[in-house]
Short mmCIF file of C-alpha atoms in Angstrom, two decimals:
data_model
loop_
_atom_site.label_atom_id
_atom_site.label_comp_id
_atom_site.label_asym_id
_atom_site.label_seq_id
_atom_site.Cartn_x
_atom_site.Cartn_y
_atom_site.Cartn_z
CA MET I 5 -173.33 -160.04 21.49
CA SER I 6 -172.74 -156.29 21.36
CA LYS I 7 -172.26 -154.55 18.06
CA PRO I 8 -168.70 -153.97 16.89
CA LEU I 9 -167.33 -150.45 17.46
CA ILE I 10 -166.29 -148.98 14.11
CA VAL I 11 -164.27 -145.78 13.68
CA VAL I 12 -164.84 -144.06 10.34
CA THR I 13 -162.54 -141.45 8.86
CA ASN I 14 -161.34 -140.27 5.44
CA ASP I 15 -159.10 -137.75 3.74
CA ASP I 16 -161.53 -135.82 1.54
CA GLY I 17 -163.09 -134.24 4.64
CA ILE I 18 -166.23 -134.88 6.64
CA THR I 19 -168.59 -133.23 4.11
CA SER I 20 -167.58 -135.41 1.15
CA LYS I 21 -169.99 -137.87 -0.45
CA GLY I 22 -167.74 -140.91 -0.05
CA ILE I 23 -167.66 -140.87 3.76
CA ARG I 24 -171.45 -140.61 3.93
CA VAL I 25 -171.83 -143.80 1.89
CA LEU I 26 -169.27 -145.58 4.08
CA ILE I 27 -171.06 -144.46 7.27
CA GLU I 28 -174.41 -145.68 5.92
CA GLU I 29 -172.89 -149.09 5.21
CA MET I 30 -171.14 -149.30 8.60
CA GLU I 31 -174.40 -148.41 10.40
CA LYS I 32 -175.81 -151.72 9.10
CA ILE I 33 -172.97 -153.59 10.82
CA GLY I 34 -171.93 -151.85 14.02
CA GLU I 35 -171.80 -148.84 16.32
CA VAL I 36 -170.30 -146.02 14.29
CA PHE I 37 -167.97 -143.29 15.61
CA VAL I 38 -166.80 -140.64 13.12
CA VAL I 39 -163.65 -138.52 13.40
CA ALA I 40 -162.79 -136.98 10.05
CA PRO I 41 -160.79 -134.00 8.79
CA ASP I 42 -162.70 -130.71 8.63
CA SER I 43 -161.20 -130.03 5.17
CA PRO I 44 -159.64 -132.01 2.31
CA ASN I 45 -156.38 -133.84 3.12
CA SER I 46 -155.61 -135.47 -0.23
CA GLY I 47 -151.95 -136.30 -0.73
CA MET I 48 -151.28 -136.02 2.99
CA GLY I 49 -149.35 -139.30 3.11
CA HIS I 50 -148.72 -140.41 6.66
CA ALA I 51 -148.51 -136.86 8.02
CA ILE I 52 -149.20 -136.22 11.70
CA THR I 53 -149.54 -132.93 13.59
CA VAL I 54 -146.60 -132.69 15.97
CA ASP I 55 -145.69 -129.00 15.93
CA SER I 56 -149.10 -127.40 16.26
CA THR I 57 -152.43 -127.88 17.98
CA ILE I 58 -155.29 -130.16 16.91
CA HIS I 59 -158.84 -128.86 17.17
CA ILE I 60 -162.06 -130.85 17.18
CA LYS I 61 -165.73 -129.95 17.05
CA LYS I 62 -168.87 -132.10 17.38
CA SER I 63 -170.52 -132.35 13.99
CA PRO I 64 -174.28 -132.59 13.53
CA ILE I 65 -174.20 -133.67 9.89
CA PHE I 66 -174.75 -137.39 10.50
CA GLY I 67 -177.70 -136.95 12.89
CA ASP I 68 -177.53 -139.31 15.87
CA ILE I 69 -174.14 -140.74 14.99
CA GLN I 70 -171.32 -139.49 17.25
CA SER I 71 -169.23 -137.42 14.87
CA TYR I 72 -166.30 -135.06 15.23
CA GLU I 73 -164.63 -132.85 12.66
CA CYS I 74 -160.92 -132.45 13.23
CA SER I 75 -158.34 -129.92 12.10
CA GLY I 76 -155.72 -132.68 11.86
CA THR I 77 -154.70 -135.25 9.28
CA PRO I 78 -156.35 -138.65 8.72
CA ALA I 79 -153.64 -140.33 10.86
CA ASP I 80 -154.28 -137.74 13.61
CA CYS I 81 -157.99 -138.65 13.53
CA VAL I 82 -157.26 -142.32 14.21
CA LYS I 83 -154.77 -141.51 16.99
CA LEU I 84 -157.26 -139.11 18.58
CA ALA I 85 -160.08 -141.68 18.45
CA LYS I 86 -157.95 -144.44 19.93
CA HIS I 87 -156.02 -142.54 22.61
CA GLU I 88 -158.42 -139.77 23.59
CA LEU I 89 -162.03 -139.81 22.38
CA LEU I 90 -162.55 -143.57 22.81
CA LYS I 91 -159.84 -144.10 25.43
CA GLY I 92 -160.31 -147.39 27.28
CA LYS I 93 -162.79 -148.78 24.74
CA THR I 94 -161.97 -151.55 22.26
CA ILE I 95 -162.19 -150.38 18.68
CA ASP I 96 -163.07 -153.37 16.51
CA LEU I 97 -162.45 -151.80 13.14
CA VAL I 98 -161.11 -148.65 11.48
CA VAL I 99 -162.45 -147.85 8.01
CA SER I 100 -161.34 -144.94 5.87
CA GLY I 101 -162.87 -143.48 2.72
CA ILE I 102 -164.53 -143.93 0.43
CA ASN I 103 -161.87 -141.88 -1.30
CA HIS I 104 -162.79 -139.90 -4.40
CA GLY I 105 -160.00 -141.23 -6.64
CA ASN I 106 -158.13 -144.55 -6.63
CA ASN I 107 -155.25 -145.38 -4.33
CA ALA I 108 -153.82 -148.31 -6.30
CA SER I 109 -150.13 -148.87 -6.98
CA ILE I 110 -147.77 -146.17 -5.66
CA SER I 111 -150.68 -143.88 -4.72
CA VAL I 112 -150.94 -145.87 -1.48
CA ILE I 113 -147.79 -144.03 -0.33
CA TYR I 114 -149.24 -140.54 -0.86
CA SER I 115 -152.74 -141.42 0.29
CA GLY I 116 -154.30 -139.86 3.37
CA THR I 117 -157.06 -142.48 3.15
CA MET I 118 -154.59 -145.33 3.46
CA SER I 119 -152.49 -143.56 6.11
CA ALA I 120 -155.55 -143.69 8.39
CA ALA I 121 -155.99 -147.41 7.72
CA ILE I 122 -152.29 -148.10 8.26
CA GLU I 123 -152.40 -146.06 11.49
CA GLY I 124 -155.16 -148.44 12.59
CA ALA I 125 -152.92 -151.40 11.76
CA ILE I 126 -150.02 -149.85 13.69
CA GLU I 127 -152.34 -149.60 16.70
CA GLY I 128 -153.24 -153.27 16.25
CA ILE I 129 -156.80 -152.57 15.03
CA PRO I 130 -158.15 -154.30 11.89
CA ALA I 131 -158.37 -151.58 9.26
CA VAL I 132 -159.57 -151.08 5.70
CA GLY I 133 -159.17 -148.13 3.33
CA PHE I 134 -161.71 -147.83 0.49
CA SER I 135 -161.18 -145.82 -2.69
CA LEU I 136 -163.15 -145.34 -5.90
CA ASN I 137 -161.54 -144.87 -9.28
CA ASP I 138 -163.49 -141.63 -9.83
CA PHE I 139 -162.30 -138.40 -8.24
CA ARG I 140 -165.39 -136.28 -8.98
CA TYR I 141 -167.09 -134.78 -5.93
CA ASP I 142 -170.43 -136.21 -7.06
CA ALA I 143 -169.06 -139.62 -8.08
CA ASP I 144 -171.51 -142.53 -8.02
CA PHE I 145 -170.73 -144.93 -5.14
CA GLU I 146 -173.89 -147.10 -5.28
CA HIS I 147 -172.22 -150.11 -6.92
CA THR I 148 -169.64 -150.30 -4.12
CA ARG I 149 -172.15 -150.96 -1.33
CA PRO I 150 -172.54 -154.77 -1.53
CA PHE I 151 -168.78 -155.21 -1.84
CA ILE I 152 -168.13 -153.05 1.23
CA GLN I 153 -170.56 -155.27 3.15
CA LYS I 154 -168.88 -158.44 1.93
CA ILE I 155 -165.33 -157.29 2.73
CA VAL I 156 -166.06 -155.76 6.13
CA LYS I 157 -168.11 -158.75 7.28
CA GLU I 158 -165.30 -161.08 6.23
CA VAL I 159 -162.73 -158.94 8.07
CA LEU I 160 -164.85 -159.00 11.24
CA ALA I 161 -165.49 -162.75 10.94
CA LYS I 162 -161.97 -163.92 10.08
CA GLY I 163 -159.87 -161.16 11.63
CA LEU I 164 -156.97 -159.65 9.75
CA PRO I 165 -153.41 -160.90 10.18
CA LYS I 166 -151.74 -158.76 12.88
CA HIS I 167 -150.69 -155.28 11.72
CA VAL I 168 -152.15 -155.56 8.24
CA ALA I 169 -154.46 -152.99 6.63
CA LEU I 170 -156.41 -153.66 3.46
CA ASN I 171 -156.20 -151.29 0.51
CA VAL I 172 -159.51 -151.71 -1.37
CA ASN I 173 -160.06 -150.02 -4.74
CA PHE I 174 -163.31 -149.95 -6.73
CA PRO I 175 -163.62 -149.42 -10.48
CA ALA I 176 -165.76 -146.42 -11.43
CA VAL I 177 -169.35 -147.24 -12.30
CA SER I 178 -169.92 -148.34 -15.90
CA ASP I 179 -172.37 -150.30 -18.06
CA LYS I 180 -170.84 -153.58 -16.94
CA PRO I 181 -171.40 -154.91 -13.43
CA LEU I 182 -168.25 -155.33 -11.30
CA ALA I 183 -166.45 -158.61 -12.08
CA GLY I 184 -165.90 -159.62 -8.44
CA ILE I 185 -163.16 -159.21 -5.83
CA LYS I 186 -159.46 -159.93 -6.46
CA VAL I 187 -156.90 -160.18 -3.66
CA THR I 188 -153.68 -159.01 -5.24
CA ARG I 189 -150.45 -157.03 -4.83
CA GLN I 190 -149.37 -153.40 -5.30
CA THR I 191 -148.36 -152.55 -8.89
CA ASN I 192 -144.84 -151.22 -9.42
CA GLY I 193 -145.36 -147.73 -10.83
CA TYR I 194 -144.76 -144.03 -10.22
CA TRP I 195 -146.15 -140.59 -11.04
CA LYS I 196 -144.16 -138.80 -13.69
CA GLU I 197 -144.64 -135.23 -12.62
CA GLU I 198 -145.21 -132.35 -15.03
CA PHE I 199 -145.00 -129.06 -13.16
CA ASP I 200 -147.12 -126.26 -14.52
CA SER I 201 -144.79 -123.30 -13.97
CA ARG I 202 -146.32 -119.82 -13.57
CA LYS I 203 -145.39 -116.37 -12.36
CA ASP I 204 -147.18 -114.54 -9.55
CA PRO I 205 -148.16 -110.84 -9.99
CA HIS I 206 -144.72 -109.89 -8.61
CA GLY I 207 -142.89 -112.01 -11.19
CA ARG I 208 -141.95 -114.78 -8.76
CA PRO I 209 -142.20 -118.41 -9.90
CA TYR I 210 -144.68 -120.91 -8.54
CA PHE I 211 -145.86 -124.35 -9.60
CA TRP I 212 -148.87 -126.61 -9.80
CA MET I 213 -147.99 -130.29 -9.51
CA GLY I 214 -149.53 -132.50 -12.16
CA GLY I 215 -148.50 -135.64 -13.86
CA ALA I 216 -149.31 -139.02 -15.30
CA PHE I 217 -149.10 -142.47 -13.76
CA VAL I 218 -146.44 -144.72 -15.28
CA ASN I 219 -146.90 -148.47 -14.89
CA ARG I 220 -143.48 -150.17 -14.65
CA GLU I 221 -145.01 -153.59 -15.35
CA PRO I 222 -147.72 -153.09 -17.97
CA GLU I 223 -147.54 -156.76 -19.06
CA SER I 224 -148.24 -158.21 -15.58
CA MET I 225 -151.78 -159.18 -14.64
CA ASP I 226 -151.34 -160.12 -10.97
CA ASN I 227 -151.48 -156.59 -9.57
CA ASP I 228 -154.04 -153.99 -8.53
CA ILE I 229 -153.89 -151.73 -11.60
CA ALA I 230 -154.36 -154.63 -14.04
CA GLN I 231 -157.26 -156.08 -12.05
CA LEU I 232 -158.98 -152.70 -11.65
CA ASP I 233 -158.74 -152.38 -15.44
CA GLN I 234 -160.51 -155.76 -15.68
CA ASN I 235 -163.37 -154.28 -13.60
CA PHE I 236 -162.46 -156.17 -10.42
CA VAL I 237 -162.60 -154.73 -6.91
CA THR I 238 -158.98 -155.06 -5.73
CA VAL I 239 -157.83 -155.88 -2.20
CA VAL I 240 -154.14 -155.44 -1.31
CA PRO I 241 -152.98 -156.36 2.21
CA CYS I 242 -150.48 -153.68 3.33
CA LYS I 243 -147.89 -153.68 6.08
CA TYR I 244 -145.83 -150.91 7.67
CA ASP I 245 -142.52 -152.74 7.98
CA LEU I 246 -140.68 -151.05 5.11
CA THR I 247 -137.55 -153.22 5.49
CA ASP I 248 -136.48 -154.70 2.15
CA TYR I 249 -135.23 -158.08 3.39
CA GLU I 250 -133.78 -159.04 0.03
CA ALA I 251 -131.74 -155.81 -0.13
CA LEU I 252 -130.74 -156.37 3.49
CA GLU I 253 -128.89 -159.58 2.49
CA THR I 254 -127.04 -157.70 -0.27
CA ILE I 255 -126.09 -154.66 1.77
CA MET I 256 -124.92 -156.74 4.73
CA LYS I 257 -122.06 -157.87 2.48
CA TRP I 258 -120.87 -154.29 1.85
CA ASP I 259 -117.57 -153.09 3.27
CA LEU I 260 -118.95 -150.64 5.85
CA ASN I 261 -116.69 -151.34 8.84
CA MET Z 16 -114.93 -138.50 -14.76
CA SER Z 17 -117.43 -135.80 -13.83
CA LYS Z 18 -118.51 -135.42 -10.23
CA PRO Z 19 -121.78 -137.09 -9.21
CA LEU Z 20 -124.82 -134.81 -9.04
CA ILE Z 21 -126.24 -134.91 -5.52
CA VAL Z 22 -129.60 -133.45 -4.49
CA VAL Z 23 -129.79 -132.51 -0.81
CA THR Z 24 -133.03 -131.93 1.08
CA ASN Z 25 -134.40 -132.37 4.60
CA ASP Z 26 -137.53 -131.88 6.69
CA ASP Z 27 -136.33 -129.53 9.42
CA GLY Z 28 -136.03 -126.70 6.90
CA ILE Z 29 -133.18 -125.11 4.99
CA THR Z 30 -131.89 -123.11 7.99
CA SER Z 31 -131.40 -126.11 10.29
CA LYS Z 32 -127.97 -127.22 11.43
CA GLY Z 33 -128.29 -130.80 10.18
CA ILE Z 34 -128.64 -129.94 6.50
CA ARG Z 35 -125.58 -127.69 6.64
CA VAL Z 36 -123.42 -130.57 7.91
CA LEU Z 37 -124.81 -132.86 5.21
CA ILE Z 38 -124.12 -130.28 2.49
CA GLU Z 39 -120.53 -129.83 3.72
CA GLU Z 40 -119.98 -133.59 3.53
CA MET Z 41 -121.58 -133.90 0.07
CA GLU Z 42 -119.41 -131.03 -1.25
CA LYS Z 43 -116.39 -133.31 -0.67
CA ILE Z 44 -117.93 -135.93 -2.97
CA GLY Z 45 -119.94 -134.31 -5.73
CA GLU Z 46 -121.80 -131.39 -7.27
CA VAL Z 47 -124.42 -130.33 -4.75
CA PHE Z 48 -127.90 -129.02 -5.54
CA VAL Z 49 -130.12 -128.04 -2.60
CA VAL Z 50 -133.94 -127.89 -2.58
CA ALA Z 51 -135.24 -127.86 0.98
CA PRO Z 52 -138.42 -126.76 2.75
CA ASP Z 53 -138.52 -123.10 3.80
CA SER Z 54 -139.91 -124.13 7.20
CA PRO Z 55 -139.99 -127.22 9.43
CA ASN Z 56 -141.84 -130.26 8.00
CA SER Z 57 -141.42 -132.77 10.84
CA GLY Z 58 -144.06 -135.47 10.89
CA MET Z 59 -145.02 -134.75 7.29
CA GLY Z 60 -144.89 -138.42 6.29
CA HIS Z 61 -145.11 -138.84 2.56
CA ALA Z 62 -147.26 -135.74 2.03
CA ILE Z 63 -147.27 -133.99 -1.35
CA THR Z 64 -148.85 -130.69 -2.40
CA VAL Z 65 -151.64 -131.50 -4.84
CA ASP Z 66 -154.34 -128.97 -4.00
CA SER Z 67 -152.30 -125.80 -3.74
CA THR Z 68 -149.35 -124.04 -5.30
CA ILE Z 69 -145.66 -124.66 -4.60
CA HIS Z 70 -143.35 -121.65 -4.31
CA ILE Z 71 -139.57 -121.59 -4.56
CA LYS Z 72 -136.92 -118.94 -3.99
CA LYS Z 73 -133.16 -118.98 -4.60
CA SER Z 74 -131.40 -119.10 -1.26
CA PRO Z 75 -128.05 -117.42 -0.63
CA ILE Z 76 -127.31 -119.19 2.66
CA PHE Z 77 -124.92 -121.80 1.24
CA GLY Z 78 -122.81 -119.34 -0.78
CA ASP Z 79 -121.92 -120.67 -4.24
CA ILE Z 80 -123.97 -123.84 -3.94
CA GLN Z 81 -127.16 -123.77 -6.02
CA SER Z 82 -129.88 -123.71 -3.39
CA TYR Z 83 -133.64 -123.25 -3.38
CA GLU Z 84 -136.03 -122.91 -0.48
CA CYS Z 85 -139.43 -124.39 -1.20
CA SER Z 86 -142.88 -123.95 0.33
CA GLY Z 87 -143.62 -127.64 -0.25
CA THR Z 88 -142.96 -130.87 1.58
CA PRO Z 89 -139.73 -132.92 1.45
CA ALA Z 90 -141.29 -135.22 -1.19
CA ASP Z 91 -142.30 -132.13 -3.23
CA CYS Z 92 -138.67 -130.94 -3.10
CA VAL Z 93 -137.40 -134.18 -4.67
CA LYS Z 94 -140.13 -134.19 -7.34
CA LEU Z 95 -139.40 -130.56 -8.17
CA ALA Z 96 -135.64 -131.19 -8.44
CA LYS Z 97 -136.10 -134.23 -10.67
CA HIS Z 98 -138.91 -133.08 -12.96
CA GLU Z 99 -138.40 -129.32 -13.12
CA LEU Z 100 -135.25 -127.73 -11.72
CA LEU Z 101 -132.85 -130.46 -12.96
CA LYS Z 102 -135.04 -131.70 -15.81
CA GLY Z 103 -133.03 -133.73 -18.32
CA LYS Z 104 -130.03 -134.16 -16.02
CA THR Z 105 -129.10 -137.41 -14.31
CA ILE Z 106 -129.30 -137.16 -10.54
CA ASP Z 107 -126.82 -139.65 -9.07
CA LEU Z 108 -127.95 -139.47 -5.46
CA VAL Z 109 -130.63 -137.97 -3.22
CA VAL Z 110 -129.67 -137.40 0.42
CA SER Z 111 -132.00 -136.11 3.10
CA GLY Z 112 -131.25 -134.83 6.60
CA ILE Z 113 -129.45 -134.84 8.83
CA ASN Z 114 -132.66 -134.97 10.80
CA HIS Z 115 -132.73 -133.58 14.31
CA GLY Z 116 -134.23 -136.65 16.02
CA ASN Z 117 -134.08 -140.34 15.13
CA ASN Z 118 -136.24 -142.02 12.51
CA ALA Z 119 -135.78 -145.61 13.65
CA SER Z 120 -138.58 -148.19 13.94
CA ILE Z 121 -142.09 -146.91 13.12
CA SER Z 122 -140.89 -143.29 12.93
CA VAL Z 123 -139.84 -144.03 9.34
CA ILE Z 124 -143.55 -143.91 8.43
CA TYR Z 125 -144.12 -140.41 9.86
CA SER Z 126 -140.77 -139.01 8.77
CA GLY Z 127 -140.46 -136.21 6.24
CA THR Z 128 -136.73 -136.96 6.02
CA MET Z 129 -137.35 -140.52 4.91
CA SER Z 130 -140.24 -139.57 2.60
CA ALA Z 131 -137.73 -137.54 0.56
CA ALA Z 132 -135.37 -140.51 0.39
CA ILE Z 133 -138.18 -142.89 -0.55
CA GLU Z 134 -139.37 -140.43 -3.20
CA GLY Z 135 -135.85 -140.67 -4.64
CA ALA Z 136 -136.14 -144.46 -4.67
CA ILE Z 137 -139.55 -144.27 -6.38
CA GLU Z 138 -137.90 -142.15 -9.09
CA GLY Z 139 -135.19 -144.79 -9.45
CA ILE Z 140 -132.46 -142.62 -7.86
CA PRO Z 141 -130.20 -144.06 -5.12
CA ALA Z 142 -131.25 -142.33 -1.92
CA VAL Z 143 -130.27 -142.10 1.73
CA GLY Z 144 -131.99 -140.44 4.69
CA PHE Z 145 -129.80 -139.53 7.68
CA SER Z 146 -131.10 -138.88 11.20
CA LEU Z 147 -129.45 -138.19 14.55
CA ASN Z 148 -130.85 -139.43 17.85
CA ASP Z 149 -130.85 -135.86 19.24
CA PHE Z 150 -133.67 -133.49 18.38
CA ARG Z 151 -132.10 -130.30 19.77
CA TYR Z 152 -131.66 -127.47 17.27
CA ASP Z 153 -128.00 -127.16 18.25
CA ALA Z 154 -127.31 -130.91 18.37
CA ASP Z 155 -123.70 -131.99 17.81
CA PHE Z 156 -123.29 -133.70 14.41
CA GLU Z 157 -119.46 -133.84 14.24
CA HIS Z 158 -119.18 -137.57 15.03
CA THR Z 159 -121.48 -138.43 12.10
CA ARG Z 160 -119.19 -137.00 9.39
CA PRO Z 161 -116.82 -139.98 8.75
CA PHE Z 162 -119.78 -142.38 8.69
CA ILE Z 163 -121.67 -140.24 6.16
CA GLN Z 164 -118.56 -140.34 3.95
CA LYS Z 165 -118.25 -144.11 4.30
CA ILE Z 166 -121.91 -144.85 3.55
CA VAL Z 167 -122.33 -142.43 0.65
CA LYS Z 168 -119.10 -143.53 -1.02
CA GLU Z 169 -120.18 -147.18 -0.73
CA VAL Z 170 -123.62 -146.34 -2.19
CA LEU Z 171 -122.02 -144.54 -5.15
CA ALA Z 172 -119.48 -147.35 -5.68
CA LYS Z 173 -121.79 -150.35 -5.33
CA GLY Z 174 -125.12 -148.83 -6.33
CA LEU Z 175 -128.25 -149.56 -4.35
CA PRO Z 176 -130.64 -152.37 -5.28
CA LYS Z 177 -133.36 -150.86 -7.51
CA HIS Z 178 -136.00 -148.83 -5.67
CA VAL Z 179 -134.38 -149.09 -2.25
CA ALA Z 180 -133.67 -146.14 0.06
CA LEU Z 181 -131.43 -146.39 3.10
CA ASN Z 182 -132.66 -145.24 6.50
CA VAL Z 183 -129.50 -144.29 8.45
CA ASN Z 184 -129.70 -143.38 12.13
CA PHE Z 185 -126.84 -142.09 14.29
CA PRO Z 186 -126.61 -142.33 18.07
CA ALA Z 187 -126.30 -138.97 19.83
CA VAL Z 188 -122.76 -137.96 20.72
CA SER Z 189 -121.47 -139.38 24.00
CA ASP Z 190 -118.21 -140.18 25.81
CA LYS Z 191 -117.87 -143.43 23.85
CA PRO Z 192 -116.93 -143.43 20.17
CA LEU Z 193 -119.53 -144.95 17.82
CA ALA Z 194 -119.26 -148.75 17.70
CA GLY Z 195 -119.45 -149.02 13.90
CA ILE Z 196 -122.17 -149.53 11.28
CA LYS Z 197 -124.88 -152.21 11.48
CA VAL Z 198 -127.11 -153.11 8.53
CA THR Z 199 -130.34 -154.22 10.14
CA ARG Z 200 -134.17 -154.19 9.99
CA GLN Z 201 -136.96 -151.90 11.20
CA THR Z 202 -138.01 -152.56 14.81
CA ASN Z 203 -141.67 -153.44 15.40
CA GLY Z 204 -142.97 -150.66 17.63
CA TYR Z 205 -145.45 -147.80 17.84
CA TRP Z 206 -146.04 -144.44 19.51
CA LYS Z 207 -148.50 -144.63 22.38
CA GLU Z 208 -150.05 -141.20 22.19
CA GLU Z 209 -150.91 -139.11 25.22
CA PHE Z 210 -152.97 -136.10 24.15
CA ASP Z 211 -152.56 -133.00 26.28
CA SER Z 212 -156.13 -131.68 26.26
CA ARG Z 213 -156.67 -127.93 26.78
CA LYS Z 214 -159.38 -125.30 26.33
CA ASP Z 215 -158.99 -122.21 24.16
CA PRO Z 216 -160.09 -118.76 25.49
CA HIS Z 217 -163.60 -119.50 24.15
CA GLY Z 218 -163.86 -122.80 26.03
CA ARG Z 219 -163.34 -124.98 22.98
CA PRO Z 220 -161.15 -128.08 23.27
CA TYR Z 221 -157.82 -128.52 21.55
CA PHE Z 222 -154.95 -130.97 21.84
CA TRP Z 223 -151.20 -131.28 21.72
CA MET Z 224 -150.03 -134.68 20.53
CA GLY Z 225 -147.38 -136.27 22.68
CA GLY Z 226 -146.47 -139.81 23.53
CA ALA Z 227 -143.90 -142.46 24.21
CA PHE Z 228 -142.37 -145.04 21.92
CA VAL Z 229 -143.34 -148.64 22.70
CA ASN Z 230 -141.00 -151.39 21.48
CA ARG Z 231 -143.02 -154.51 20.66
CA GLU Z 232 -139.89 -156.67 20.62
CA PRO Z 233 -137.66 -155.44 23.47
CA GLU Z 234 -135.80 -158.80 23.68
CA SER Z 235 -134.69 -158.81 20.00
CA MET Z 236 -131.25 -157.52 19.10
CA ASP Z 237 -131.37 -157.68 15.28
CA ASN Z 238 -133.20 -154.37 14.75
CA ASP Z 239 -132.45 -150.67 14.51
CA ILE Z 240 -133.56 -149.60 18.00
CA ALA Z 241 -131.49 -152.30 19.74
CA GLN Z 242 -128.40 -151.51 17.66
CA LEU Z 243 -128.75 -147.74 18.16
CA ASP Z 244 -128.86 -148.46 21.89
CA GLN Z 245 -125.56 -150.37 21.47
CA ASN Z 246 -124.06 -147.17 19.99
CA PHE Z 247 -124.05 -148.46 16.38
CA VAL Z 248 -124.92 -146.41 13.31
CA THR Z 249 -127.89 -148.31 11.87
CA VAL Z 250 -128.68 -148.78 8.17
CA VAL Z 251 -132.11 -150.14 7.17
CA PRO Z 252 -132.86 -150.70 3.46
CA CYS Z 253 -136.45 -149.55 2.84
CA LYS Z 254 -138.83 -150.30 -0.01
CA TYR Z 255 -142.13 -148.75 -1.04
CA ASP Z 256 -144.00 -151.91 -1.99
CA LEU Z 257 -146.26 -152.14 1.06
CA THR Z 258 -147.80 -155.49 -0.02
CA ASP Z 259 -147.72 -158.02 2.81
CA TYR Z 260 -147.08 -161.15 0.74
CA GLU Z 261 -147.59 -163.48 3.71
CA ALA Z 262 -150.99 -161.95 4.46
CA LEU Z 263 -151.79 -162.11 0.74
CA GLU Z 264 -151.61 -165.93 0.86
CA THR Z 265 -153.98 -166.00 3.84
CA ILE Z 266 -156.52 -163.55 2.48
CA MET Z 267 -156.61 -165.18 -0.94
CA LYS Z 268 -158.30 -168.12 0.81
CA TRP Z 269 -161.15 -165.96 2.14
CA ASP Z 270 -164.66 -166.39 0.82
CA LEU Z 271 -164.98 -163.08 -1.04
CA ASN Z 272 -166.71 -164.12 -4.25
#
């Protein structure tokens, strides 16, 4: 049996530490093909490049592994791999990350890491986004390795339900070993922004976005934030059908015609 | 009773025709506050500006209406309105659009227009994104006006279910009058990309993204694409909990520990 073809991308850019760890782990499992942004794309959400050009360059940084750096977004990288660079080949898996910083709860919406995984799902390719709850550039990823192996091997063995991408988050390293893996749901929460308002040298206003995460269900335990706090690796299956079927029933009864 | 406070934004930029029509319609209903991107943001998905500064400038183009042009994304505009420019005030409604081009089916994921509406929903504000199935800069929006009135008045009267944003799409103008409003679901489909591959003057490759929409359920009628084709205005309630609860049941049975 031939080795599975695995596309690796991320949103922190091709030179980040997290993608190197992910590539090393994927090399143990399959044939690795890298297309990753040439610069950081954090907070890119599901952006794609429709009004300008996309540039790619072969990258030597991973030695013999076929690698491209790309001027586009994480979602662009997956589209480019599927429809251009690997055209006609079957991609068995898309993995994205490991992100420096967690993508639990509402962060999944803003996440470039997860947009790449969801783009894989849209294309019908099994896909997993990995994120670590530590945003430092030199964060320690060693404790994530056996869990990445476990999850990816299970995905390849069982297959994912059609058009589902997994959102995997790891606790930061600590004295305690990780408690295990929990399959769970997205926490209801939001970022309460605090804008740091400044003036430029010409007296014109500008802002830095900052803020704090607010958990709307701090008492619940069956969600990704609560389980991360308990030192579990969390796995949330995500879909791209945004329809709220419950609200649909309600709104169908409105007087709109 | 005081007039409702309505924040208007879009993704085509503050000078586009679509936002002007939307502002004119909102002026009939409430107090209008505009914060819109200073340049086109199509395909921005749910991007936010976390690694650079956000700049705003008062805009005179809508006369007496308080208006700001913003260097950020559509989602940035909503965050800035809520947490900085209108801090402490109650925003009754966020509307986004009218987008030049439809945002039905999977386009909701890539849409800057809808990211602004969903950002409103995340903040707990009723929100509606409007899009027209005509991407031309001088598209005709006149036939959309009575339907915008109908939908927004119903949203303000009934309230939206918590954390839901409406994705409203209008057919392009034609000989036939619009058939009415249909509340429906997101069509399962994707964009099959065709990259136009070129060489720059130095011989280096670059790409333009292009492609065609593929409907994965062309026989179904109960979805936004099918109803748009029947000349209906479509309304899809969208949520931001991406958890696939069906897949959750399946994956919980995996051997992960």
